[in-house]
Amino acid sequence: MNFFTKDQCIYFIILSVIPSLLFADQCPTPEKIIKRNISREYDWSINERRTLEDVLSVEKLYSVRIRNEAEYIACYYSGSRSLLRLDGIPLKQPCRVKEITGRWESAENGDQICLEDDLEKCEYEMKCDDIEDIHS
């Protein structure tokens, strides 16, 4: 008896082998910001002096950092109106942000800085189990 079809087996293998790809987060692309389609797993904030027009004018993601000892993700954008920083704090608490793919470098202030030319390769996730694992 054949319980699984070939396609079901392939999906099972993919889901088993690559779980990080399924749960990885990235800084929203400018297109996602403009369409207002960003992750609902984070509490996103910007400087209070910014307007909706500032946010919707973003054109390029130019830096990704995990800030304040893994407390939040900071996404830096340039645009026609000015530079914009979008911060995302995990809604689940106590949770921290941990890098999972891409090249990251630790700064002296405890930040993790993405070094990839293609910033979409810098993926991160919320780590809620053991907060001490964030810094290991």
GROMACS .gro file of C-alpha atoms in nm:
model
  136
    1MET     CA    1   0.000   0.000   0.000
    2ASN     CA    2   0.118   0.346  -0.086
    3PHE     CA    3   0.021   0.595   0.187
    4PHE     CA    4   0.194   0.898   0.040
    5THR     CA    5   0.213   1.029  -0.312
    6LYS     CA    6   0.546   1.132  -0.460
    7ASP     CA    7   0.456   1.503  -0.421
    8GLN     CA    8   0.362   1.457  -0.055
    9CYS     CA    9   0.696   1.289   0.013
   10ILE     CA   10   0.884   1.575  -0.152
   11TYR     CA   11   0.696   1.836   0.054
   12PHE     CA   12   0.763   1.640   0.373
   13ILE     CA   13   1.136   1.624   0.298
   14ILE     CA   14   1.154   1.995   0.219
   15LEU     CA   15   0.964   2.086   0.535
   16SER     CA   16   1.186   1.859   0.744
   17VAL     CA   17   1.523   1.958   0.602
   18ILE     CA   18   1.489   2.335   0.567
   19PRO     CA   19   1.285   2.468   0.861
   20SER     CA   20   1.489   2.788   0.886
   21LEU     CA   21   1.369   2.898   0.543
   22LEU     CA   22   1.009   2.863   0.655
   23PHE     CA   23   1.049   3.071   0.968
   24ALA     CA   24   1.312   3.322   0.861
   25ASP     CA   25   1.240   3.692   0.879
   26GLN     CA   26   1.393   3.968   0.670
   27CYS     CA   27   1.374   4.342   0.674
   28PRO     CA   28   1.077   4.437   0.461
   29THR     CA   29   1.160   4.533   0.105
   30PRO     CA   30   1.064   4.884  -0.003
   31GLU     CA   31   0.787   4.727  -0.212
   32LYS     CA   32   0.642   4.551   0.093
   33ILE     CA   33   0.652   4.873   0.291
   34ILE     CA   34   0.475   5.066   0.018
   35LYS     CA   35   0.209   4.794  -0.005
   36ARG     CA   36   0.193   4.793   0.378
   37ASN     CA   37   0.262   4.422   0.383
   38ILE     CA   38   0.514   4.382   0.666
   39SER     CA   39   0.544   4.108   0.929
   40ARG     CA   40   0.284   4.118   1.206
   41GLU     CA   41   0.522   3.929   1.438
   42TYR     CA   42   0.705   4.252   1.526
   43ASP     CA   43   0.604   4.585   1.673
   44TRP     CA   44   0.739   4.819   1.403
   45SER     CA   45   0.822   5.179   1.485
   46ILE     CA   46   0.986   5.485   1.329
   47ASN     CA   47   1.099   5.822   1.458
   48GLU     CA   48   0.796   6.021   1.574
   49ARG     CA   49   0.890   6.310   1.345
   50ARG     CA   50   0.838   6.098   1.035
   51THR     CA   51   0.527   6.112   0.823
   52LEU     CA   52   0.345   5.847   0.624
   53GLU     CA   53   0.485   6.009   0.310
   54ASP     CA   54   0.839   5.956   0.445
   55VAL     CA   55   0.768   5.588   0.500
   56LEU     CA   56   0.603   5.536   0.163
   57SER     CA   57   0.890   5.709  -0.019
   58VAL     CA   58   1.152   5.445   0.073
   59GLU     CA   59   1.345   5.320  -0.229
   60LYS     CA   60   1.635   5.108  -0.107
   61LEU     CA   61   1.723   4.898   0.197
   62TYR     CA   62   2.086   4.982   0.269
   63SER     CA   63   2.161   4.833   0.613
   64VAL     CA   64   2.032   4.567   0.850
   65ARG     CA   65   2.134   4.547   1.216
   66ILE     CA   66   2.030   4.353   1.522
   67ARG     CA   67   2.046   4.618   1.793
   68ASN     CA   68   2.066   4.659   2.168
   69GLU     CA   69   2.192   4.312   2.261
   70ALA     CA   70   1.940   4.136   2.030
   71GLU     CA   71   1.640   4.334   2.156
   72TYR     CA   72   1.522   4.445   1.811
   73ILE     CA   73   1.595   4.455   1.439
   74ALA     CA   74   1.678   4.786   1.271
   75CYS     CA   75   1.624   4.825   0.896
   76TYR     CA   76   1.774   5.131   0.728
   77TYR     CA   77   1.629   5.275   0.407
   78SER     CA   78   1.707   5.557   0.170
   79GLY     CA   79   1.441   5.733  -0.029
   80SER     CA   80   1.346   6.040  -0.223
   81ARG     CA   81   1.250   6.233   0.092
   82SER     CA   82   1.521   6.124   0.339
   83LEU     CA   83   1.676   5.834   0.525
   84LEU     CA   84   1.447   5.618   0.738
   85ARG     CA   85   1.508   5.363   1.013
   86LEU     CA   86   1.238   5.104   1.080
   87ASP     CA   87   1.273   4.918   1.411
   88GLY     CA   88   1.103   4.588   1.485
   89ILE     CA   89   1.066   4.451   1.839
   90PRO     CA   90   0.933   4.094   1.870
   91LEU     CA   91   0.573   4.097   1.990
   92LYS     CA   92   0.625   3.773   2.181
   93GLN     CA   93   0.805   3.841   2.506
   94PRO     CA   94   1.054   3.756   2.633
   95CYS     CA   95   1.203   3.703   2.290
   96ARG     CA   96   1.518   3.824   2.121
   97VAL     CA   97   1.630   3.855   1.759
   98LYS     CA   98   1.894   3.611   1.637
   99GLU     CA   99   2.066   3.598   1.299
  100ILE     CA  100   2.022   3.273   1.107
  101THR     CA  101   2.154   3.321   0.752
  102GLY     CA  102   2.393   3.562   0.587
  103ARG     CA  103   2.723   3.711   0.699
  104TRP     CA  104   2.694   3.907   1.023
  105GLU     CA  105   2.963   4.084   1.221
  106SER     CA  106   2.958   4.179   1.587
  107ALA     CA  107   3.021   4.545   1.663
  108GLU     CA  108   3.181   4.673   1.985
  109ASN     CA  109   2.845   4.804   2.106
  110GLY     CA  110   2.687   4.455   2.087
  111ASP     CA  111   2.507   4.508   1.756
  112GLN     CA  112   2.510   4.245   1.482
  113ILE     CA  113   2.566   4.405   1.140
  114CYS     CA  114   2.473   4.237   0.813
  115LEU     CA  115   2.770   4.232   0.573
  116GLU     CA  116   2.597   4.086   0.267
  117ASP     CA  117   2.584   4.285  -0.058
  118ASP     CA  118   2.234   4.144  -0.105
  119LEU     CA  119   2.063   4.230   0.224
  120GLU     CA  120   1.782   3.983   0.154
  121LYS     CA  121   2.035   3.712   0.245
  122CYS     CA  122   2.045   3.843   0.601
  123GLU     CA  123   1.769   3.653   0.771
  124TYR     CA  124   1.686   3.652   1.138
  125GLU     CA  125   1.434   3.495   1.371
  126MET     CA  126   1.275   3.543   1.708
  127LYS     CA  127   1.441   3.330   1.973
  128CYS     CA  128   1.212   3.279   2.268
  129ASP     CA  129   1.335   2.959   2.437
  130ASP     CA  130   1.659   3.034   2.612
  131ILE     CA  131   1.757   3.400   2.601
  132GLU     CA  132   2.116   3.307   2.698
  133ASP     CA  133   2.157   3.124   2.363
  134ILE     CA  134   2.132   3.453   2.174
  135HIS     CA  135   2.489   3.553   2.253
  136SER     CA  136   2.650   3.213   2.198
   0.00000   0.00000   0.00000
